[in-house]
JSON list of C-alpha atoms in Angstrom, two decimals:
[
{"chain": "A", "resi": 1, "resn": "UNK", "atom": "CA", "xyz": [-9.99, 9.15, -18.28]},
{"chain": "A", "resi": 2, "resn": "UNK", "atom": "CA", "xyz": [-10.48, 11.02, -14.97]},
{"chain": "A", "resi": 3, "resn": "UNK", "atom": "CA", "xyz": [-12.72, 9.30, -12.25]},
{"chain": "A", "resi": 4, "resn": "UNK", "atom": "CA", "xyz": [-14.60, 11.15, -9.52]},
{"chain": "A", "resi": 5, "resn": "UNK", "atom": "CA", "xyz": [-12.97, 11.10, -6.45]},
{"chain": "A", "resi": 6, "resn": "UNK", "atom": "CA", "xyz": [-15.38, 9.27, -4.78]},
{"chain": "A", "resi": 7, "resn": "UNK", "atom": "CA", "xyz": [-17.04, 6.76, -6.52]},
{"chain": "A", "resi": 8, "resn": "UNK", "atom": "CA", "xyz": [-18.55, 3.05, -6.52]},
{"chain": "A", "resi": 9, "resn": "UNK", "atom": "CA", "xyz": [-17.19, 1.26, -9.30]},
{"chain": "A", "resi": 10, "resn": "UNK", "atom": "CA", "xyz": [-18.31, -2.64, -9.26]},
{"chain": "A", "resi": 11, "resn": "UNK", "atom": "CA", "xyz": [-19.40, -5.39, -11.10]},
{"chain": "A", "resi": 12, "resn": "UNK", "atom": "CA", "xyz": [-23.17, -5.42, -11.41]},
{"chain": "A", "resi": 13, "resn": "UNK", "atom": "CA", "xyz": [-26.09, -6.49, -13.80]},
{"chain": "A", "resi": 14, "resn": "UNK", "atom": "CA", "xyz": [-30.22, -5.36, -14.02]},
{"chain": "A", "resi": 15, "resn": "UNK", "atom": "CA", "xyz": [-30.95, -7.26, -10.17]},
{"chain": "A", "resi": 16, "resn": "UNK", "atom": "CA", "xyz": [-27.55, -7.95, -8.54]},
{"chain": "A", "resi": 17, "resn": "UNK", "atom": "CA", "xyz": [-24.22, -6.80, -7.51]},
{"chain": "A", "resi": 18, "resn": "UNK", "atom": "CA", "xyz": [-20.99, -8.43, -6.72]},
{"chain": "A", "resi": 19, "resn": "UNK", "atom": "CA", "xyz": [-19.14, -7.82, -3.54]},
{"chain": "A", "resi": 20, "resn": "UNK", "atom": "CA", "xyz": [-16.20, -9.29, -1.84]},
{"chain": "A", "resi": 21, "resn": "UNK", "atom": "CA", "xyz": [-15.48, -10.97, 1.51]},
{"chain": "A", "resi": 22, "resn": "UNK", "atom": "CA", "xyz": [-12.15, -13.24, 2.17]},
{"chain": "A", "resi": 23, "resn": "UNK", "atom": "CA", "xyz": [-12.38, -15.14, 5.30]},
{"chain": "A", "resi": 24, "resn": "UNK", "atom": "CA", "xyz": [-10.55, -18.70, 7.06]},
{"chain": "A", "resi": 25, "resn": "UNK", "atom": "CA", "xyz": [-11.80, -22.07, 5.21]},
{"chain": "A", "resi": 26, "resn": "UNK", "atom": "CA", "xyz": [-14.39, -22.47, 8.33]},
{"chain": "A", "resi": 27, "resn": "UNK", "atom": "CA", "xyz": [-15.82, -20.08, 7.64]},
{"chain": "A", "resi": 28, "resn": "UNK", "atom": "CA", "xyz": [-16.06, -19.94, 3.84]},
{"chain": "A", "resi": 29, "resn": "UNK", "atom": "CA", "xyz": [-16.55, -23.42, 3.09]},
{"chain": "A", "resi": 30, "resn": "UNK", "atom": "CA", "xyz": [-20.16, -23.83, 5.61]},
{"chain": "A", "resi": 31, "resn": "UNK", "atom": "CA", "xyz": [-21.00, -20.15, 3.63]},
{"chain": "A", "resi": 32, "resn": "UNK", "atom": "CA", "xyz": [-20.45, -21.70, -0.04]},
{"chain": "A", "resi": 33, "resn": "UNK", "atom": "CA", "xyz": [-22.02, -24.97, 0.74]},
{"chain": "A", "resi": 34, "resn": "UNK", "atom": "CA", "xyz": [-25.16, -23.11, 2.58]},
{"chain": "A", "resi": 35, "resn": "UNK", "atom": "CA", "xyz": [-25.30, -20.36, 0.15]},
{"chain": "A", "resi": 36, "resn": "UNK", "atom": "CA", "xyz": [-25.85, -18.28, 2.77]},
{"chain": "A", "resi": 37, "resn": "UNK", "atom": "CA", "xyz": [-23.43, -16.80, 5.69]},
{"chain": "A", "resi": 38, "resn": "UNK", "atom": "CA", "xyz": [-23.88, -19.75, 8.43]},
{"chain": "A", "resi": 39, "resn": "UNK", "atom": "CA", "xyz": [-21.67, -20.42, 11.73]},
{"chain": "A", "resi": 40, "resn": "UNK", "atom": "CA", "xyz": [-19.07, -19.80, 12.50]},
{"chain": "A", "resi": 41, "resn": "UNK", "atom": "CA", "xyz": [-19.74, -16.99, 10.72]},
{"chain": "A", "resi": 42, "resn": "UNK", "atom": "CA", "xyz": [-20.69, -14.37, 13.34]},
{"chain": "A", "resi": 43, "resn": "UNK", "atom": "CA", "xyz": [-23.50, -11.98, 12.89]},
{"chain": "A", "resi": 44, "resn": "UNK", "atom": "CA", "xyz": [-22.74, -9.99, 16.09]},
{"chain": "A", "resi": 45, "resn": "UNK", "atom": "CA", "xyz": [-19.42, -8.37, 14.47]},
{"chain": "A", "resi": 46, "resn": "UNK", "atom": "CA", "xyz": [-19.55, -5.65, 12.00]},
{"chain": "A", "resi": 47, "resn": "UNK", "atom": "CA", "xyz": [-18.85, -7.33, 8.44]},
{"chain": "A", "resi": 48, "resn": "UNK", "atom": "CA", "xyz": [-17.19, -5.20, 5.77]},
{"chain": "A", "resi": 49, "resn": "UNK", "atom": "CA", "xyz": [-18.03, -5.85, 2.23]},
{"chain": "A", "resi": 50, "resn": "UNK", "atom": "CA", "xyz": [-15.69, -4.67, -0.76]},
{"chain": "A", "resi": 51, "resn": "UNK", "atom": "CA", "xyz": [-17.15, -4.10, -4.44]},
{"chain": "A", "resi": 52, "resn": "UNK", "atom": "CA", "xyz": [-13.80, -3.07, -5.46]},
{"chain": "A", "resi": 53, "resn": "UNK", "atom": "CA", "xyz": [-11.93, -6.52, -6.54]},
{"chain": "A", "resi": 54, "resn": "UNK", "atom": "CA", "xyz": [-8.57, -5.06, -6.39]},
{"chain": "A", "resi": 55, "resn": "UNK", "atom": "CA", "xyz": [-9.26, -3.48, -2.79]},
{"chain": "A", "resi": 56, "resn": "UNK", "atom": "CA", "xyz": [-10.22, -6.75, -1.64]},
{"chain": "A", "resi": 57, "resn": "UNK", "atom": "CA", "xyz": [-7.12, -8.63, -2.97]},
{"chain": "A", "resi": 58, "resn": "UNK", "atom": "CA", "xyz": [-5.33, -5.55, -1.52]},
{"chain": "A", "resi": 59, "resn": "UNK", "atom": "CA", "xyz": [-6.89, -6.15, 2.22]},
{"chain": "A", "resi": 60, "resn": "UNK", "atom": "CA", "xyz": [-6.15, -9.65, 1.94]},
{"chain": "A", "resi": 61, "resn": "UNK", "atom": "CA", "xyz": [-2.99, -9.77, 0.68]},
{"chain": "A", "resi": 62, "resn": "UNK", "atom": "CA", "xyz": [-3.89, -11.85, -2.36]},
{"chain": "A", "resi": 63, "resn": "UNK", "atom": "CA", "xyz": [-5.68, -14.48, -0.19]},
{"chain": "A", "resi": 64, "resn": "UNK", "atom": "CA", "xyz": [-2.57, -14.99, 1.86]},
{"chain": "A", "resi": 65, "resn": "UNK", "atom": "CA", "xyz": [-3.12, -13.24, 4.92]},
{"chain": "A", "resi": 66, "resn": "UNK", "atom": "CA", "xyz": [-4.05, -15.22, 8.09]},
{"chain": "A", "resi": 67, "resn": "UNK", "atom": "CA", "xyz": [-7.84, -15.40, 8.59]},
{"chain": "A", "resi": 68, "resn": "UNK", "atom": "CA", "xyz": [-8.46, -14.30, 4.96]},
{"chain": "A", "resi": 69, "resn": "UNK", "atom": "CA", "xyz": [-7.02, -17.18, 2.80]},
{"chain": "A", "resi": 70, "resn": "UNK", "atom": "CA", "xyz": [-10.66, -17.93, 0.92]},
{"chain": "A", "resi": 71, "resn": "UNK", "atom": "CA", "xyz": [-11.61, -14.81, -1.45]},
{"chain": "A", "resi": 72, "resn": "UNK", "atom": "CA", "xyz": [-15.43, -15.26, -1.92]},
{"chain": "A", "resi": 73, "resn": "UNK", "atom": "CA", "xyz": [-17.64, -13.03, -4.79]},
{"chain": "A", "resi": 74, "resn": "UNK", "atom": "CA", "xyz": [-21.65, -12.29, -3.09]},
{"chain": "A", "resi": 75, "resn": "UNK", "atom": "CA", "xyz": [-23.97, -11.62, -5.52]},
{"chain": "A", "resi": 76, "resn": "UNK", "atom": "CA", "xyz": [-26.15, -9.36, -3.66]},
{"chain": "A", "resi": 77, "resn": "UNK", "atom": "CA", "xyz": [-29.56, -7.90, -4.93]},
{"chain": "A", "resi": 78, "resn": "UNK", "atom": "CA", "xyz": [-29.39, -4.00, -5.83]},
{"chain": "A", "resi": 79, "resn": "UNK", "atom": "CA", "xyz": [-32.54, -3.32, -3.39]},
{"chain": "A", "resi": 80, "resn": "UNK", "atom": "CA", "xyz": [-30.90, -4.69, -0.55]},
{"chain": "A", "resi": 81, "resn": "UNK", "atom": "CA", "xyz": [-27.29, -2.96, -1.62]},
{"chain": "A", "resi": 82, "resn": "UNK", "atom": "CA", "xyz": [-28.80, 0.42, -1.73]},
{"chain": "A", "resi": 83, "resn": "UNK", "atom": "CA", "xyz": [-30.75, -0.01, 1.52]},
{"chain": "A", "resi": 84, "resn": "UNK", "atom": "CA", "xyz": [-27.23, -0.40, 3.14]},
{"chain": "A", "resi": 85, "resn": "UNK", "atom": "CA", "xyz": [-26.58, 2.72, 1.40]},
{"chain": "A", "resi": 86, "resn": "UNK", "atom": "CA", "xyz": [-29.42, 4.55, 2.18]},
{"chain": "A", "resi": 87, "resn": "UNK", "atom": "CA", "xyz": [-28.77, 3.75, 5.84]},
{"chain": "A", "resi": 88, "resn": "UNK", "atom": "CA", "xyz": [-25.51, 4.51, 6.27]},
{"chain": "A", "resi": 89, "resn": "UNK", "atom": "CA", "xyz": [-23.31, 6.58, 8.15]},
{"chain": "A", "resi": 90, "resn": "UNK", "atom": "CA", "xyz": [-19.09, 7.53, 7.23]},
{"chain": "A", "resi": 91, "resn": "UNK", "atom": "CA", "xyz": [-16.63, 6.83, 9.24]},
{"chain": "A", "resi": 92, "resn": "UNK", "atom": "CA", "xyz": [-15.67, 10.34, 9.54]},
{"chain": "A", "resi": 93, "resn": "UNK", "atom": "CA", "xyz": [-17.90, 13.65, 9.51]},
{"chain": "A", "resi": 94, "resn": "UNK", "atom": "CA", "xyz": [-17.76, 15.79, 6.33]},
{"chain": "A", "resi": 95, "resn": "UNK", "atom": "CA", "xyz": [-15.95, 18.92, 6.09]},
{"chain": "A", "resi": 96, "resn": "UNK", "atom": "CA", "xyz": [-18.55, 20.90, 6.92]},
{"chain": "A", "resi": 97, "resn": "UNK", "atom": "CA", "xyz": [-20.90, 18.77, 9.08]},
{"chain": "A", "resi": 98, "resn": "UNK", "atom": "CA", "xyz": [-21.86, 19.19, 12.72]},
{"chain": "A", "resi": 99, "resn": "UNK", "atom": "CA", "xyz": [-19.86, 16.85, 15.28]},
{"chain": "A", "resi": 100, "resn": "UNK", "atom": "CA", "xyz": [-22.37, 16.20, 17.21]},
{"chain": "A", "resi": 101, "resn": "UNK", "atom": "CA", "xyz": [-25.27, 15.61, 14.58]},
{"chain": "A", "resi": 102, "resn": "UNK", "atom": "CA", "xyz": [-22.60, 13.06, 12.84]},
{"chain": "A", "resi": 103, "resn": "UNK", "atom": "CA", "xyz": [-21.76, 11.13, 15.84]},
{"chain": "A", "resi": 104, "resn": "UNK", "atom": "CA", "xyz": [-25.38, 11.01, 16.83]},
{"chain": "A", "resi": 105, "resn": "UNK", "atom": "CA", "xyz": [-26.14, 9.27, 12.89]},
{"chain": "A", "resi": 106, "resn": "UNK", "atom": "CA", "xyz": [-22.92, 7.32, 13.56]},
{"chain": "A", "resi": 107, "resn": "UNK", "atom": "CA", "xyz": [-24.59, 5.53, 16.47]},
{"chain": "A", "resi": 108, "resn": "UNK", "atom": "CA", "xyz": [-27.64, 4.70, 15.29]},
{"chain": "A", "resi": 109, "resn": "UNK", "atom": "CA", "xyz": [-26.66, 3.84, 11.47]},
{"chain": "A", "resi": 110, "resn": "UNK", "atom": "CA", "xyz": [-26.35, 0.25, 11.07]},
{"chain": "A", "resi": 111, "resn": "UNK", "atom": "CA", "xyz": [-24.18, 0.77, 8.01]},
{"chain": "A", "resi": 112, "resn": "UNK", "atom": "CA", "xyz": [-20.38, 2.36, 7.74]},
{"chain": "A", "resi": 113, "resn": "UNK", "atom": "CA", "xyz": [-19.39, 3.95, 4.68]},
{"chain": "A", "resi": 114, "resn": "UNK", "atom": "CA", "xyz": [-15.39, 4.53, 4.82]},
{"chain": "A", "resi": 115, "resn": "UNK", "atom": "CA", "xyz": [-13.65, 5.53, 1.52]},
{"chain": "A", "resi": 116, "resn": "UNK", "atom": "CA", "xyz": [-10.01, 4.38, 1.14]},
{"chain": "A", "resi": 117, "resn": "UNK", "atom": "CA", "xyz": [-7.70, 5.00, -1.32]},
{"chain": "A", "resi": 118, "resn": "UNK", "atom": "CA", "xyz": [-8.72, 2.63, -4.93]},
{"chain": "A", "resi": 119, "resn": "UNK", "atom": "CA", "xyz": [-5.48, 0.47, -5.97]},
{"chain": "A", "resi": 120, "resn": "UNK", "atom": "CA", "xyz": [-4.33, -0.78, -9.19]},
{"chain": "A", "resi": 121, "resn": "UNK", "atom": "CA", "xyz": [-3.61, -4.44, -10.57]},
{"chain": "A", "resi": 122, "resn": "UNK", "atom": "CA", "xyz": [-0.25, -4.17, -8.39]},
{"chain": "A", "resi": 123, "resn": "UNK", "atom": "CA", "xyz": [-2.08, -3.21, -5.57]},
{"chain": "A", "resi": 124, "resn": "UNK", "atom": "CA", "xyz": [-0.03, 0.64, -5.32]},
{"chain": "A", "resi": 125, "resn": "UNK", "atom": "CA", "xyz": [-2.74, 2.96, -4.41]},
{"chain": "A", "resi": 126, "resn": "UNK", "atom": "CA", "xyz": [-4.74, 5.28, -7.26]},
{"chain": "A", "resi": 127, "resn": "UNK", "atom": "CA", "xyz": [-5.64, 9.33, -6.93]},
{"chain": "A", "resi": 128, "resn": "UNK", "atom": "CA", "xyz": [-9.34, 8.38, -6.68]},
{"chain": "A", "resi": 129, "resn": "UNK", "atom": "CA", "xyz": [-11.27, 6.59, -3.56]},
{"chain": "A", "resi": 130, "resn": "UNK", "atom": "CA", "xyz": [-13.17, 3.01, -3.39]},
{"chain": "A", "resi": 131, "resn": "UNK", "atom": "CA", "xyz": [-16.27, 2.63, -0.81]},
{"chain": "A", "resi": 132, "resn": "UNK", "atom": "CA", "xyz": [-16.31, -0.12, 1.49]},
{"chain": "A", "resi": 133, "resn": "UNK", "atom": "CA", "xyz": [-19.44, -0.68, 3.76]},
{"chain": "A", "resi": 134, "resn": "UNK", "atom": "CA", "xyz": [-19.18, -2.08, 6.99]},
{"chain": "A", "resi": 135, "resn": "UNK", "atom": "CA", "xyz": [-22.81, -3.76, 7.73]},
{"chain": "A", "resi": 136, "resn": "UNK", "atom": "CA", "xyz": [-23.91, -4.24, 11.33]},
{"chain": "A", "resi": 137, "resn": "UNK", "atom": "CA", "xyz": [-27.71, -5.31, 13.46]},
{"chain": "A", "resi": 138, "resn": "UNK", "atom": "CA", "xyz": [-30.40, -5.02, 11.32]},
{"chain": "A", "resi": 139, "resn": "UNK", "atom": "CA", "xyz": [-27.99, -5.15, 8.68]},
{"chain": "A", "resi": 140, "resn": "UNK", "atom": "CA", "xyz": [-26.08, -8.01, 8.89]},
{"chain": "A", "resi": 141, "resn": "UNK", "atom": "CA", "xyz": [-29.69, -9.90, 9.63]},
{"chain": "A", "resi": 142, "resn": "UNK", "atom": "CA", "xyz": [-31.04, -8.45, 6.08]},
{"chain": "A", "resi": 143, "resn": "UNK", "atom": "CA", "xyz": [-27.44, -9.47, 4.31]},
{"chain": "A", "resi": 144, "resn": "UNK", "atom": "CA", "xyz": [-27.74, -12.92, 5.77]},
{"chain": "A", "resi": 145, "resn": "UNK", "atom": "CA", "xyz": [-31.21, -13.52, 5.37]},
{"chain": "A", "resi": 146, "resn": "UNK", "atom": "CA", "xyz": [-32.41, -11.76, 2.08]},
{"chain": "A", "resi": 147, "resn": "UNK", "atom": "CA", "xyz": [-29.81, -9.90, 0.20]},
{"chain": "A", "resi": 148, "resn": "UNK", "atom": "CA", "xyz": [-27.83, -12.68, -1.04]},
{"chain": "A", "resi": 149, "resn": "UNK", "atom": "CA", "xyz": [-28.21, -14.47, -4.06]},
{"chain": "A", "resi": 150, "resn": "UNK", "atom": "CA", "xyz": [-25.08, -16.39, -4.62]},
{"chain": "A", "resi": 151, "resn": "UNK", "atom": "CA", "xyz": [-21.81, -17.17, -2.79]},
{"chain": "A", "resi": 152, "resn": "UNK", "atom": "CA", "xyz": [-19.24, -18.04, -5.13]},
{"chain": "A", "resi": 153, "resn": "UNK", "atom": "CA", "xyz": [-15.21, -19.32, -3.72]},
{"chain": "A", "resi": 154, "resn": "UNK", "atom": "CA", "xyz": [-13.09, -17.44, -6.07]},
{"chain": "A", "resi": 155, "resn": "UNK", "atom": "CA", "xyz": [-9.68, -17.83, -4.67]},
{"chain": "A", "resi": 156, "resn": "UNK", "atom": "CA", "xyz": [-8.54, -20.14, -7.50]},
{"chain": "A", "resi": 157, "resn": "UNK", "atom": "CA", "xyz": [-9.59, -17.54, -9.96]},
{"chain": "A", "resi": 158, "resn": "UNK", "atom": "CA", "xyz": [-7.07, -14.92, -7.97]},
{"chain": "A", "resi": 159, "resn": "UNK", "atom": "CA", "xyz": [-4.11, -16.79, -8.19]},
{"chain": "A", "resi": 160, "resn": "UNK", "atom": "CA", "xyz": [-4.53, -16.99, -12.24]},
{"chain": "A", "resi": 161, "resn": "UNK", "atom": "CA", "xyz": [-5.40, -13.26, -12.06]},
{"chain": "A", "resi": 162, "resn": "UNK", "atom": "CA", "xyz": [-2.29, -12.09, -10.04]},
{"chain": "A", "resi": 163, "resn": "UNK", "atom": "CA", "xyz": [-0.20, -14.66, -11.99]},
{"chain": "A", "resi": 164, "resn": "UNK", "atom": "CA", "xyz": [-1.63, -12.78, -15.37]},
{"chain": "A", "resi": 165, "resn": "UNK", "atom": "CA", "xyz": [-3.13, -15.50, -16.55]},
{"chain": "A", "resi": 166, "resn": "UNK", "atom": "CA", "xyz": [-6.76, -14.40, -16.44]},
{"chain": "A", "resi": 167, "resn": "UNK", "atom": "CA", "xyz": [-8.43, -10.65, -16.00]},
{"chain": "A", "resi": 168, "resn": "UNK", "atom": "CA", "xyz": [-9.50, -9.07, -12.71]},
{"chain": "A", "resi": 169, "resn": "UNK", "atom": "CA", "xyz": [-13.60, -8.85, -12.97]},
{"chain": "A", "resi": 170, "resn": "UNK", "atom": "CA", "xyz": [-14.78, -5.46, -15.38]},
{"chain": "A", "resi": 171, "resn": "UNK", "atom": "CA", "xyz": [-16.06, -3.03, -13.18]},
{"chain": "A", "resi": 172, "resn": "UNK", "atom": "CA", "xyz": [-17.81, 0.17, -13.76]},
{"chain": "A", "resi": 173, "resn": "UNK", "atom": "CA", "xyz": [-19.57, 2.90, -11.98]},
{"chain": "A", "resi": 174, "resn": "UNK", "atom": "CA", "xyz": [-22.77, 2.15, -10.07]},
{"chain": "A", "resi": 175, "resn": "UNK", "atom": "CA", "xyz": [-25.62, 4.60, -11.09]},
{"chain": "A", "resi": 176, "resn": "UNK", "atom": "CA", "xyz": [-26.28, 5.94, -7.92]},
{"chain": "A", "resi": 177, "resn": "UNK", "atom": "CA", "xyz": [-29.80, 6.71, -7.33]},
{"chain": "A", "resi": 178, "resn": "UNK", "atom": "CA", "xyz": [-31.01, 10.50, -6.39]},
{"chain": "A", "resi": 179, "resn": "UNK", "atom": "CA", "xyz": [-30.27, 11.69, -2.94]},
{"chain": "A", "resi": 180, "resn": "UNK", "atom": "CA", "xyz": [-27.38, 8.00, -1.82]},
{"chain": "A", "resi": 181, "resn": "UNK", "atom": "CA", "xyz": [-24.47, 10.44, -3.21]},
{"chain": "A", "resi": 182, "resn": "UNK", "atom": "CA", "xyz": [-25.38, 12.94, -0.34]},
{"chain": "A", "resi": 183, "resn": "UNK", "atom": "CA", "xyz": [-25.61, 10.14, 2.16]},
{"chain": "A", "resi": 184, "resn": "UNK", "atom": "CA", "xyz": [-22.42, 8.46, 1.39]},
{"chain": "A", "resi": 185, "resn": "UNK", "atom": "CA", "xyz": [-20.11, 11.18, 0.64]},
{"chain": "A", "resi": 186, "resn": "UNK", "atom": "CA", "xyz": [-19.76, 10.19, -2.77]},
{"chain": "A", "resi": 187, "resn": "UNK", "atom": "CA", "xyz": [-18.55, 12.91, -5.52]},
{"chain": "A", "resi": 188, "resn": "UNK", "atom": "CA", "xyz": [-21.58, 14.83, -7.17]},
{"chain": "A", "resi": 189, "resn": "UNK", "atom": "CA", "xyz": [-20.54, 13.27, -10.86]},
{"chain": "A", "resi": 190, "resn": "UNK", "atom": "CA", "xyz": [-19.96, 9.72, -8.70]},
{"chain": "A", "resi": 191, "resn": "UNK", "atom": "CA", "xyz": [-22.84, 7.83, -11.07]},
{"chain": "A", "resi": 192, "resn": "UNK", "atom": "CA", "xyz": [-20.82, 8.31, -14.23]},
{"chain": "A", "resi": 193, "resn": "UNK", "atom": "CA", "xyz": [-17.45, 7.93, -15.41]},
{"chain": "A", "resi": 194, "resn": "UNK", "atom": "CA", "xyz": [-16.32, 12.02, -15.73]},
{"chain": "A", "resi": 195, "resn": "UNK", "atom": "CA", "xyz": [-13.66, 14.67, -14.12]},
{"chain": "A", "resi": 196, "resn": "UNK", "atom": "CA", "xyz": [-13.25, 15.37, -10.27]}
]
């Protein structure tokens, strides 16, 4: 099966979906036990959220990286994970876009959008791209304060997955709604599963 180029596969249900964070025990424990991000977690720095399990386990090394030993799944609700969308801004200006009007959107988004290449269950990169959003000011605040529904420690969980011993969460494509695929960059067929 072909997949668009650009496209947000995750897990998700009717209300919620599931992105990724790994960060030091500090860190993750307080978040786990507060349900909520809480210090030292710091709301000043841009935080990047992953929907793409494999991504994550690819950034962090399989939770063995320094500073990234705790793999954590956020439930977050879909309102509050397509506002990030809807007020975002890439990394990098489209082919055809002004400089000057990008970098001017760039500033004053207070969402990232940066598509890297998608990897597979031995972490080798894939044809096709995977979004990750970097949140910051009024973001962060809304991530931290309403978005989040659950904070769940699944590094256990990814040692049985890269071991084979249990499967990698079933993702699928996020139904994007009219007009985010413009704003993110995402392919025009990006809502479905379908050819580039």
């Amino acid at each position: 099966m072909d997949v668009p180029y650009r496209q947000i596969r995750a897990a998700y249900t009717e209300e919620t979906v599931t992105v990724y964070q790994a960060y030091d025990p500090a860190v993750a424990d307080r978040a786990v036990a507060a349900q909520r991000f809480v210090p030292p977690f710091k709301r000043e720095r841009m935080t990047w959220v992953k929907p793409s399990f494999h991504w994550m386990m690819y950034r962090s090394g399989w939770a063995a990286k320094p500073g990234q030993t705790r793999v954590l799944a956020i439930q977050v609700s879909r309102d509050g994970f397509e506002w990030a969308l809807a007020h975002s801004c890439p990394s990098h200006p489209g082919p055809s876009e002004d400089q000057r009007t990008w970098a001017t959107r760039l500033r004053e988004s207070p969402v990232r959008i940066q598509w890297d290449p998608e990897r597979d269950a031995r972490l080798h990169p894939l044809p096709y791209r995977s979004i990750q959003i970097g949140l910051s000011g009024e973001a962060v605040d809304r991530y931290v304060d309403e978005w989040i529904v659950s904070i769940a420690d699944i590094t256990a969980a990814v040692g049985a997955i890269r071991a084979g011993a249990a499967a990698p969460p079933a993702e699928r494509p996020y139904p994007l709604p009219s007009g985010l695929a413009g704003v993110i960059g995402a392919s025009p067929d990006a809502g479905r599963a379908g050819r580039r």
